């Protein structure tokens, strides 16, 4: 798929976002659940943590609570990142949310699976990478159309530290 440059998704992608159902969301950096990745994934996540941008979509990086090499946050409400999370339920056979036809998008060379959350935020998880990286974009930033263009700010760090491959 072609790269997106800070513009809202097309109508078909918005329909996918609105149809997707997630299980959790993060409104703030406080109370982020810290993932427990495998040793290999933890090494990749620590490398990613060092390369993360100081600003995402114009929002300055802030301290995540609890502090961890597997979490990061920007702005208020927080754009929250968690590295080393498990496979999204929408991609997990046997779960009630499994959808083998779930659509992903490519943004600046990184594949993301966007899922609209009940609170209006959008949780995006990397696809086809050696560790799952999850970014939750609050409704305040994505709006009603599901604008996930802020993910462009993560592309370089993800490509540099999380190689392509299957977890």
PDB file of N, CA, C and O in Angstrom, residues 50-112:
ATOM      1  N   UNK A  50      15.072   3.853  22.839  1.00  0.00           N
ATOM      2  CA  UNK A  50      16.160   4.824  22.685  1.00  0.00           C
ATOM      3  C   UNK A  50      16.010   5.672  21.417  1.00  0.00           C
ATOM      4  O   UNK A  50      16.569   6.766  21.339  1.00  0.00           O
ATOM      5  N   UNK A  51      15.291   5.170  20.431  1.00  0.00           N
ATOM      6  CA  UNK A  51      15.153   5.861  19.142  1.00  0.00           C
ATOM      7  C   UNK A  51      13.835   6.628  18.991  1.00  0.00           C
ATOM      8  O   UNK A  51      13.628   7.295  17.982  1.00  0.00           O
ATOM      9  N   UNK A  52      12.950   6.531  19.966  1.00  0.00           N
ATOM     10  CA  UNK A  52      11.646   7.174  19.845  1.00  0.00           C
ATOM     11  C   UNK A  52      11.788   8.686  19.720  1.00  0.00           C
ATOM     12  O   UNK A  52      12.691   9.281  20.309  1.00  0.00           O
ATOM     13  N   UNK A  53      10.896   9.322  18.977  1.00  0.00           N
ATOM     14  CA  UNK A  53      10.992  10.763  18.761  1.00  0.00           C
ATOM     15  C   UNK A  53      10.661  11.568  20.021  1.00  0.00           C
ATOM     16  O   UNK A  53       9.946  11.099  20.907  1.00  0.00           O
ATOM     17  N   UNK A  54      11.193  12.779  20.085  1.00  0.00           N
ATOM     18  CA  UNK A  54      10.889  13.692  21.190  1.00  0.00           C
ATOM     19  C   UNK A  54       9.500  14.304  21.051  1.00  0.00           C
ATOM     20  O   UNK A  54       8.934  14.769  22.040  1.00  0.00           O
ATOM     21  N   UNK A  55       8.974  14.309  19.832  1.00  0.00           N
ATOM     22  CA  UNK A  55       7.626  14.840  19.606  1.00  0.00           C
ATOM     23  C   UNK A  55       6.899  13.931  18.621  1.00  0.00           C
ATOM     24  O   UNK A  55       7.505  13.377  17.702  1.00  0.00           O
ATOM     25  N   UNK A  56       5.604  13.777  18.845  1.00  0.00           N
ATOM     26  CA  UNK A  56       4.730  13.019  17.955  1.00  0.00           C
ATOM     27  C   UNK A  56       3.534  13.904  17.637  1.00  0.00           C
ATOM     28  O   UNK A  56       2.841  14.374  18.549  1.00  0.00           O
ATOM     29  N   UNK A  57       3.342  14.175  16.371  1.00  0.00           N
ATOM     30  CA  UNK A  57       2.226  15.007  15.920  1.00  0.00           C
ATOM     31  C   UNK A  57       2.205  16.350  16.656  1.00  0.00           C
ATOM     32  O   UNK A  57       1.156  16.869  17.004  1.00  0.00           O
ATOM     33  N   UNK A  58       3.408  16.863  16.952  1.00  0.00           N
ATOM     34  CA  UNK A  58       3.525  18.149  17.632  1.00  0.00           C
ATOM     35  C   UNK A  58       3.424  18.080  19.147  1.00  0.00           C
ATOM     36  O   UNK A  58       3.522  19.104  19.814  1.00  0.00           O
ATOM     37  N   UNK A  59       3.254  16.894  19.707  1.00  0.00           N
ATOM     38  CA  UNK A  59       3.123  16.720  21.161  1.00  0.00           C
ATOM     39  C   UNK A  59       4.454  16.245  21.730  1.00  0.00           C
ATOM     40  O   UNK A  59       5.033  15.281  21.237  1.00  0.00           O
ATOM     41  N   UNK A  60       4.914  16.909  22.789  1.00  0.00           N
ATOM     42  CA  UNK A  60       6.200  16.581  23.398  1.00  0.00           C
ATOM     43  C   UNK A  60       6.125  15.281  24.194  1.00  0.00           C
ATOM     44  O   UNK A  60       5.106  14.975  24.815  1.00  0.00           O
ATOM     45  N   UNK A  61       7.236  14.566  24.164  1.00  0.00           N
ATOM     46  CA  UNK A  61       7.347  13.332  24.940  1.00  0.00           C
ATOM     47  C   UNK A  61       7.283  13.666  26.423  1.00  0.00           C
ATOM     48  O   UNK A  61       7.804  14.684  26.855  1.00  0.00           O
ATOM     49  N   UNK A  62       6.618  12.792  27.178  1.00  0.00           N
ATOM     50  CA  UNK A  62       6.502  12.963  28.616  1.00  0.00           C
ATOM     51  C   UNK A  62       6.761  11.645  29.315  1.00  0.00           C
ATOM     52  O   UNK A  62       6.894  10.610  28.652  1.00  0.00           O
ATOM     53  N   UNK A  63       6.818  11.654  30.602  1.00  0.00           N
ATOM     54  CA  UNK A  63       7.086  10.446  31.368  1.00  0.00           C
ATOM     55  C   UNK A  63       5.829   9.584  31.434  1.00  0.00           C
ATOM     56  O   UNK A  63       4.749  10.073  31.773  1.00  0.00           O
ATOM     57  N   UNK A  64       5.998   8.321  31.105  1.00  0.00           N
ATOM     58  CA  UNK A  64       4.894   7.363  31.232  1.00  0.00           C
ATOM     59  C   UNK A  64       4.902   6.825  32.661  1.00  0.00           C
ATOM     60  O   UNK A  64       5.935   6.772  33.314  1.00  0.00           O
ATOM     61  N   UNK A  65       3.727   6.459  33.138  1.00  0.00           N
ATOM     62  CA  UNK A  65       3.605   5.920  34.489  1.00  0.00           C
ATOM     63  C   UNK A  65       2.930   4.562  34.428  1.00  0.00           C
ATOM     64  O   UNK A  65       1.790   4.485  33.974  1.00  0.00           O
ATOM     65  N   UNK A  66       3.608   3.493  34.820  1.00  0.00           N
ATOM     66  CA  UNK A  66       4.941   3.464  35.395  1.00  0.00           C
ATOM     67  C   UNK A  66       6.015   3.639  34.319  1.00  0.00           C
ATOM     68  O   UNK A  66       5.781   3.382  33.148  1.00  0.00           O
ATOM     69  N   UNK A  67       7.190   4.058  34.743  1.00  0.00           N
ATOM     70  CA  UNK A  67       8.321   4.238  33.840  1.00  0.00           C
ATOM     71  C   UNK A  67       8.831   2.857  33.422  1.00  0.00           C
ATOM     72  O   UNK A  67       8.994   1.969  34.257  1.00  0.00           O
ATOM     73  N   UNK A  68       9.034   2.677  32.127  1.00  0.00           N
ATOM     74  CA  UNK A  68       9.487   1.393  31.596  1.00  0.00           C
ATOM     75  C   UNK A  68      10.128   1.594  30.238  1.00  0.00           C
ATOM     76  O   UNK A  68       9.764   2.520  29.505  1.00  0.00           O
ATOM     77  N   UNK A  69      11.051   0.717  29.884  1.00  0.00           N
ATOM     78  CA  UNK A  69      11.619   0.726  28.538  1.00  0.00           C
ATOM     79  C   UNK A  69      10.626   0.203  27.509  1.00  0.00           C
ATOM     80  O   UNK A  69      10.905   0.226  26.315  1.00  0.00           O
ATOM     81  N   UNK A  70       9.468  -0.276  27.972  1.00  0.00           N
ATOM     82  CA  UNK A  70       8.473  -0.848  27.071  1.00  0.00           C
ATOM     83  C   UNK A  70       7.270   0.072  26.861  1.00  0.00           C
ATOM     84  O   UNK A  70       6.303  -0.314  26.195  1.00  0.00           O
ATOM     85  N   UNK A  71       7.305   1.280  27.454  1.00  0.00           N
ATOM     86  CA  UNK A  71       6.210   2.231  27.289  1.00  0.00           C
ATOM     87  C   UNK A  71       6.767   3.627  27.044  1.00  0.00           C
ATOM     88  O   UNK A  71       7.895   3.938  27.426  1.00  0.00           O
ATOM     89  N   UNK A  72       5.950   4.476  26.414  1.00  0.00           N
ATOM     90  CA  UNK A  72       6.299   5.877  26.203  1.00  0.00           C
ATOM     91  C   UNK A  72       5.009   6.649  25.969  1.00  0.00           C
ATOM     92  O   UNK A  72       3.978   6.069  25.614  1.00  0.00           O
ATOM     93  N   UNK A  73       5.073   7.975  26.173  1.00  0.00           N
ATOM     94  CA  UNK A  73       3.872   8.798  26.016  1.00  0.00           C
ATOM     95  C   UNK A  73       4.236  10.186  25.518  1.00  0.00           C
ATOM     96  O   UNK A  73       5.321  10.699  25.803  1.00  0.00           O
ATOM     97  N   UNK A  74       3.291  10.787  24.802  1.00  0.00           N
ATOM     98  CA  UNK A  74       3.431  12.139  24.269  1.00  0.00           C
ATOM     99  C   UNK A  74       2.108  12.871  24.450  1.00  0.00           C
ATOM    100  O   UNK A  74       1.040  12.327  24.142  1.00  0.00           O
ATOM    101  N   UNK A  75       2.158  14.127  24.898  1.00  0.00           N
ATOM    102  CA  UNK A  75       0.978  14.968  24.966  1.00  0.00           C
ATOM    103  C   UNK A  75       0.016  14.608  26.086  1.00  0.00           C
ATOM    104  O   UNK A  75       0.226  13.696  26.862  1.00  0.00           O
ATOM    105  N   UNK A  76      -1.075  15.409  26.149  1.00  0.00           N
ATOM    106  CA  UNK A  76      -2.157  15.162  27.110  1.00  0.00           C
ATOM    107  C   UNK A  76      -3.468  15.538  26.432  1.00  0.00           C
ATOM    108  O   UNK A  76      -3.630  16.683  26.043  1.00  0.00           O
ATOM    109  N   UNK A  77      -4.373  14.616  26.255  1.00  0.00           N
ATOM    110  CA  UNK A  77      -4.272  13.216  26.630  1.00  0.00           C
ATOM    111  C   UNK A  77      -3.125  12.549  25.870  1.00  0.00           C
ATOM    112  O   UNK A  77      -2.720  13.007  24.804  1.00  0.00           O
ATOM    113  N   UNK A  78      -2.621  11.481  26.432  1.00  0.00           N
ATOM    114  CA  UNK A  78      -1.394  10.874  25.933  1.00  0.00           C
ATOM    115  C   UNK A  78      -1.584  10.032  24.684  1.00  0.00           C
ATOM    116  O   UNK A  78      -2.503   9.227  24.598  1.00  0.00           O
ATOM    117  N   UNK A  79      -0.681  10.234  23.739  1.00  0.00           N
ATOM    118  CA  UNK A  79      -0.445   9.254  22.689  1.00  0.00           C
ATOM    119  C   UNK A  79       0.454   8.238  23.381  1.00  0.00           C
ATOM    120  O   UNK A  79       1.530   8.600  23.865  1.00  0.00           O
ATOM    121  N   UNK A  80      -0.006   7.014  23.515  1.00  0.00           N
ATOM    122  CA  UNK A  80       0.695   6.018  24.318  1.00  0.00           C
ATOM    123  C   UNK A  80       1.261   4.909  23.449  1.00  0.00           C
ATOM    124  O   UNK A  80       0.569   4.385  22.568  1.00  0.00           O
ATOM    125  N   UNK A  81       2.517   4.543  23.701  1.00  0.00           N
ATOM    126  CA  UNK A  81       3.174   3.445  22.993  1.00  0.00           C
ATOM    127  C   UNK A  81       3.512   2.350  23.995  1.00  0.00           C
ATOM    128  O   UNK A  81       3.956   2.628  25.100  1.00  0.00           O
ATOM    129  N   UNK A  82       3.266   1.110  23.569  1.00  0.00           N
ATOM    130  CA  UNK A  82       3.677  -0.068  24.349  1.00  0.00           C
ATOM    131  C   UNK A  82       4.364  -1.013  23.372  1.00  0.00           C
ATOM    132  O   UNK A  82       3.847  -1.300  22.307  1.00  0.00           O
ATOM    133  N   UNK A  83       5.534  -1.490  23.729  1.00  0.00           N
ATOM    134  CA  UNK A  83       6.291  -2.395  22.870  1.00  0.00           C
ATOM    135  C   UNK A  83       6.406  -3.752  23.550  1.00  0.00           C
ATOM    136  O   UNK A  83       6.632  -3.827  24.761  1.00  0.00           O
ATOM    137  N   UNK A  84       6.239  -4.805  22.749  1.00  0.00           N
ATOM    138  CA  UNK A  84       6.306  -6.151  23.296  1.00  0.00           C
ATOM    139  C   UNK A  84       4.956  -6.669  23.747  1.00  0.00           C
ATOM    140  O   UNK A  84       4.874  -7.591  24.553  1.00  0.00           O
ATOM    141  N   UNK A  85       3.894  -6.072  23.215  1.00  0.00           N
ATOM    142  CA  UNK A  85       2.542  -6.527  23.549  1.00  0.00           C
ATOM    143  C   UNK A  85       2.264  -7.846  22.835  1.00  0.00           C
ATOM    144  O   UNK A  85       3.000  -8.244  21.927  1.00  0.00           O
ATOM    145  N   UNK A  86       1.196  -8.502  23.228  1.00  0.00           N
ATOM    146  CA  UNK A  86       0.799  -9.741  22.568  1.00  0.00           C
ATOM    147  C   UNK A  86       0.124  -9.491  21.235  1.00  0.00           C
ATOM    148  O   UNK A  86      -0.219  -8.359  20.884  1.00  0.00           O
ATOM    149  N   UNK A  87      -0.064 -10.566  20.508  1.00  0.00           N
ATOM    150  CA  UNK A  87      -0.753 -10.513  19.213  1.00  0.00           C
ATOM    151  C   UNK A  87      -2.151  -9.924  19.415  1.00  0.00           C
ATOM    152  O   UNK A  87      -2.866 -10.325  20.327  1.00  0.00           O
ATOM    153  N   UNK A  88      -2.559  -8.969  18.578  1.00  0.00           N
ATOM    154  CA  UNK A  88      -3.903  -8.407  18.703  1.00  0.00           C
ATOM    155  C   UNK A  88      -4.972  -9.503  18.567  1.00  0.00           C
ATOM    156  O   UNK A  88      -4.839 -10.409  17.742  1.00  0.00           O
ATOM    157  N   UNK A  89      -6.011  -9.411  19.384  1.00  0.00           N
ATOM    158  CA  UNK A  89      -7.083 -10.416  19.351  1.00  0.00           C
ATOM    159  C   UNK A  89      -7.726 -10.513  17.974  1.00  0.00           C
ATOM    160  O   UNK A  89      -8.141 -11.585  17.559  1.00  0.00           O
ATOM    161  N   UNK A  90      -7.765  -9.407  17.250  1.00  0.00           N
ATOM    162  CA  UNK A  90      -8.368  -9.414  15.915  1.00  0.00           C
ATOM    163  C   UNK A  90      -7.570 -10.295  14.948  1.00  0.00           C
ATOM    164  O   UNK A  90      -8.088 -10.750  13.935  1.00  0.00           O
ATOM    165  N   UNK A  91      -6.308 -10.587  15.286  1.00  0.00           N
ATOM    166  CA  UNK A  91      -5.461 -11.452  14.465  1.00  0.00           C
ATOM    167  C   UNK A  91      -5.249 -12.832  15.094  1.00  0.00           C
ATOM    168  O   UNK A  91      -4.474 -13.631  14.573  1.00  0.00           O
ATOM    169  N   UNK A  92      -5.937 -13.103  16.197  1.00  0.00           N
ATOM    170  CA  UNK A  92      -5.733 -14.354  16.931  1.00  0.00           C
ATOM    171  C   UNK A  92      -6.902 -15.311  16.710  1.00  0.00           C
ATOM    172  O   UNK A  92      -8.002 -15.068  17.219  1.00  0.00           O
ATOM    173  N   UNK A  93      -6.680 -16.402  15.963  1.00  0.00           N
ATOM    174  CA  UNK A  93      -7.747 -17.382  15.752  1.00  0.00           C
ATOM    175  C   UNK A  93      -8.272 -17.910  17.092  1.00  0.00           C
ATOM    176  O   UNK A  93      -7.519 -18.084  18.044  1.00  0.00           O
ATOM    177  N   UNK A  94      -9.571 -18.115  17.144  1.00  0.00           N
ATOM    178  CA  UNK A  94     -10.196 -18.652  18.345  1.00  0.00           C
ATOM    179  C   UNK A  94     -10.689 -17.596  19.322  1.00  0.00           C
ATOM    180  O   UNK A  94     -11.354 -17.932  20.287  1.00  0.00           O
ATOM    181  N   UNK A  95     -10.372 -16.316  19.093  1.00  0.00           N
ATOM    182  CA  UNK A  95     -10.897 -15.269  19.964  1.00  0.00           C
ATOM    183  C   UNK A  95     -12.155 -14.695  19.345  1.00  0.00           C
ATOM    184  O   UNK A  95     -12.365 -14.779  18.131  1.00  0.00           O
ATOM    185  N   UNK A  96     -13.006 -14.119  20.178  1.00  0.00           N
ATOM    186  CA  UNK A  96     -14.282 -13.596  19.668  1.00  0.00           C
ATOM    187  C   UNK A  96     -14.104 -12.426  18.710  1.00  0.00           C
ATOM    188  O   UNK A  96     -14.971 -12.138  17.910  1.00  0.00           O
ATOM    189  N   UNK A  97     -12.956 -11.758  18.766  1.00  0.00           N
ATOM    190  CA  UNK A  97     -12.716 -10.606  17.897  1.00  0.00           C
ATOM    191  C   UNK A  97     -11.932 -10.965  16.632  1.00  0.00           C
ATOM    192  O   UNK A  97     -11.618 -10.085  15.837  1.00  0.00           O
ATOM    193  N   UNK A  98     -11.607 -12.228  16.452  1.00  0.00           N
ATOM    194  CA  UNK A  98     -10.790 -12.650  15.311  1.00  0.00           C
ATOM    195  C   UNK A  98     -11.438 -12.248  13.996  1.00  0.00           C
ATOM    196  O   UNK A  98     -12.622 -12.468  13.759  1.00  0.00           O
ATOM    197  N   UNK A  99     -10.630 -11.641  13.148  1.00  0.00           N
ATOM    198  CA  UNK A  99     -11.098 -11.223  11.827  1.00  0.00           C
ATOM    199  C   UNK A  99      -9.953 -11.438  10.840  1.00  0.00           C
ATOM    200  O   UNK A  99      -9.076 -10.581  10.710  1.00  0.00           O
ATOM    201  N   UNK A 100      -9.940 -12.582  10.147  1.00  0.00           N
ATOM    202  CA  UNK A 100      -8.833 -12.863   9.230  1.00  0.00           C
ATOM    203  C   UNK A 100      -8.755 -11.875   8.068  1.00  0.00           C
ATOM    204  O   UNK A 100      -7.736 -11.801   7.386  1.00  0.00           O
ATOM    205  N   UNK A 101      -9.806 -11.094   7.867  1.00  0.00           N
ATOM    206  CA  UNK A 101      -9.815 -10.113   6.780  1.00  0.00           C
ATOM    207  C   UNK A 101      -9.490  -8.707   7.284  1.00  0.00           C
ATOM    208  O   UNK A 101      -9.699  -7.739   6.565  1.00  0.00           O
ATOM    209  N   UNK A 102      -8.988  -8.582   8.515  1.00  0.00           N
ATOM    210  CA  UNK A 102      -8.668  -7.265   9.063  1.00  0.00           C
ATOM    211  C   UNK A 102      -7.669  -6.556   8.146  1.00  0.00           C
ATOM    212  O   UNK A 102      -6.687  -7.150   7.705  1.00  0.00           O
ATOM    213  N   UNK A 103      -7.956  -5.311   7.851  1.00  0.00           N
ATOM    214  CA  UNK A 103      -7.108  -4.529   6.952  1.00  0.00           C
ATOM    215  C   UNK A 103      -6.045  -3.764   7.730  1.00  0.00           C
ATOM    216  O   UNK A 103      -6.320  -3.171   8.773  1.00  0.00           O
ATOM    217  N   UNK A 104      -4.847  -3.787   7.202  1.00  0.00           N
ATOM    218  CA  UNK A 104      -3.788  -2.959   7.756  1.00  0.00           C
ATOM    219  C   UNK A 104      -3.467  -1.872   6.740  1.00  0.00           C
ATOM    220  O   UNK A 104      -3.877  -1.938   5.592  1.00  0.00           O
ATOM    221  N   UNK A 105      -2.744  -0.870   7.197  1.00  0.00           N
ATOM    222  CA  UNK A 105      -2.302   0.208   6.321  1.00  0.00           C
ATOM    223  C   UNK A 105      -0.793   0.331   6.455  1.00  0.00           C
ATOM    224  O   UNK A 105      -0.231  -0.018   7.489  1.00  0.00           O
ATOM    225  N   UNK A 106      -0.158   0.803   5.419  1.00  0.00           N
ATOM    226  CA  UNK A 106       1.278   1.047   5.472  1.00  0.00           C
ATOM    227  C   UNK A 106       1.507   2.541   5.531  1.00  0.00           C
ATOM    228  O   UNK A 106       0.975   3.291   4.707  1.00  0.00           O
ATOM    229  N   UNK A 107       2.290   2.964   6.512  1.00  0.00           N
ATOM    230  CA  UNK A 107       2.615   4.372   6.669  1.00  0.00           C
ATOM    231  C   UNK A 107       4.133   4.495   6.733  1.00  0.00           C
ATOM    232  O   UNK A 107       4.763   3.984   7.660  1.00  0.00           O
ATOM    233  N   UNK A 108       4.694   5.115   5.714  1.00  0.00           N
ATOM    234  CA  UNK A 108       6.144   5.313   5.618  1.00  0.00           C
ATOM    235  C   UNK A 108       6.929   4.026   5.834  1.00  0.00           C
ATOM    236  O   UNK A 108       7.927   3.984   6.552  1.00  0.00           O
ATOM    237  N   UNK A 109       6.463   2.946   5.226  1.00  0.00           N
ATOM    238  CA  UNK A 109       7.189   1.680   5.257  1.00  0.00           C
ATOM    239  C   UNK A 109       6.910   0.792   6.450  1.00  0.00           C
ATOM    240  O   UNK A 109       7.551  -0.244   6.608  1.00  0.00           O
ATOM    241  N   UNK A 110       5.981   1.170   7.310  1.00  0.00           N
ATOM    242  CA  UNK A 110       5.620   0.355   8.467  1.00  0.00           C
ATOM    243  C   UNK A 110       4.140  -0.007   8.360  1.00  0.00           C
ATOM    244  O   UNK A 110       3.295   0.871   8.184  1.00  0.00           O
ATOM    245  N   UNK A 111       3.846  -1.302   8.470  1.00  0.00           N
ATOM    246  CA  UNK A 111       2.465  -1.755   8.451  1.00  0.00           C
ATOM    247  C   UNK A 111       1.844  -1.610   9.832  1.00  0.00           C
ATOM    248  O   UNK A 111       2.467  -1.932  10.843  1.00  0.00           O
ATOM    249  N   UNK A 112       0.612  -1.107   9.867  1.00  0.00           N
ATOM    250  CA  UNK A 112      -0.125  -0.912  11.113  1.00  0.00           C
ATOM    251  C   UNK A 112      -1.529  -1.483  10.964  1.00  0.00           C
ATOM    252  O   UNK A 112      -2.153  -1.332   9.918  1.00  0.00           O
TER     253      UNK A 112
END
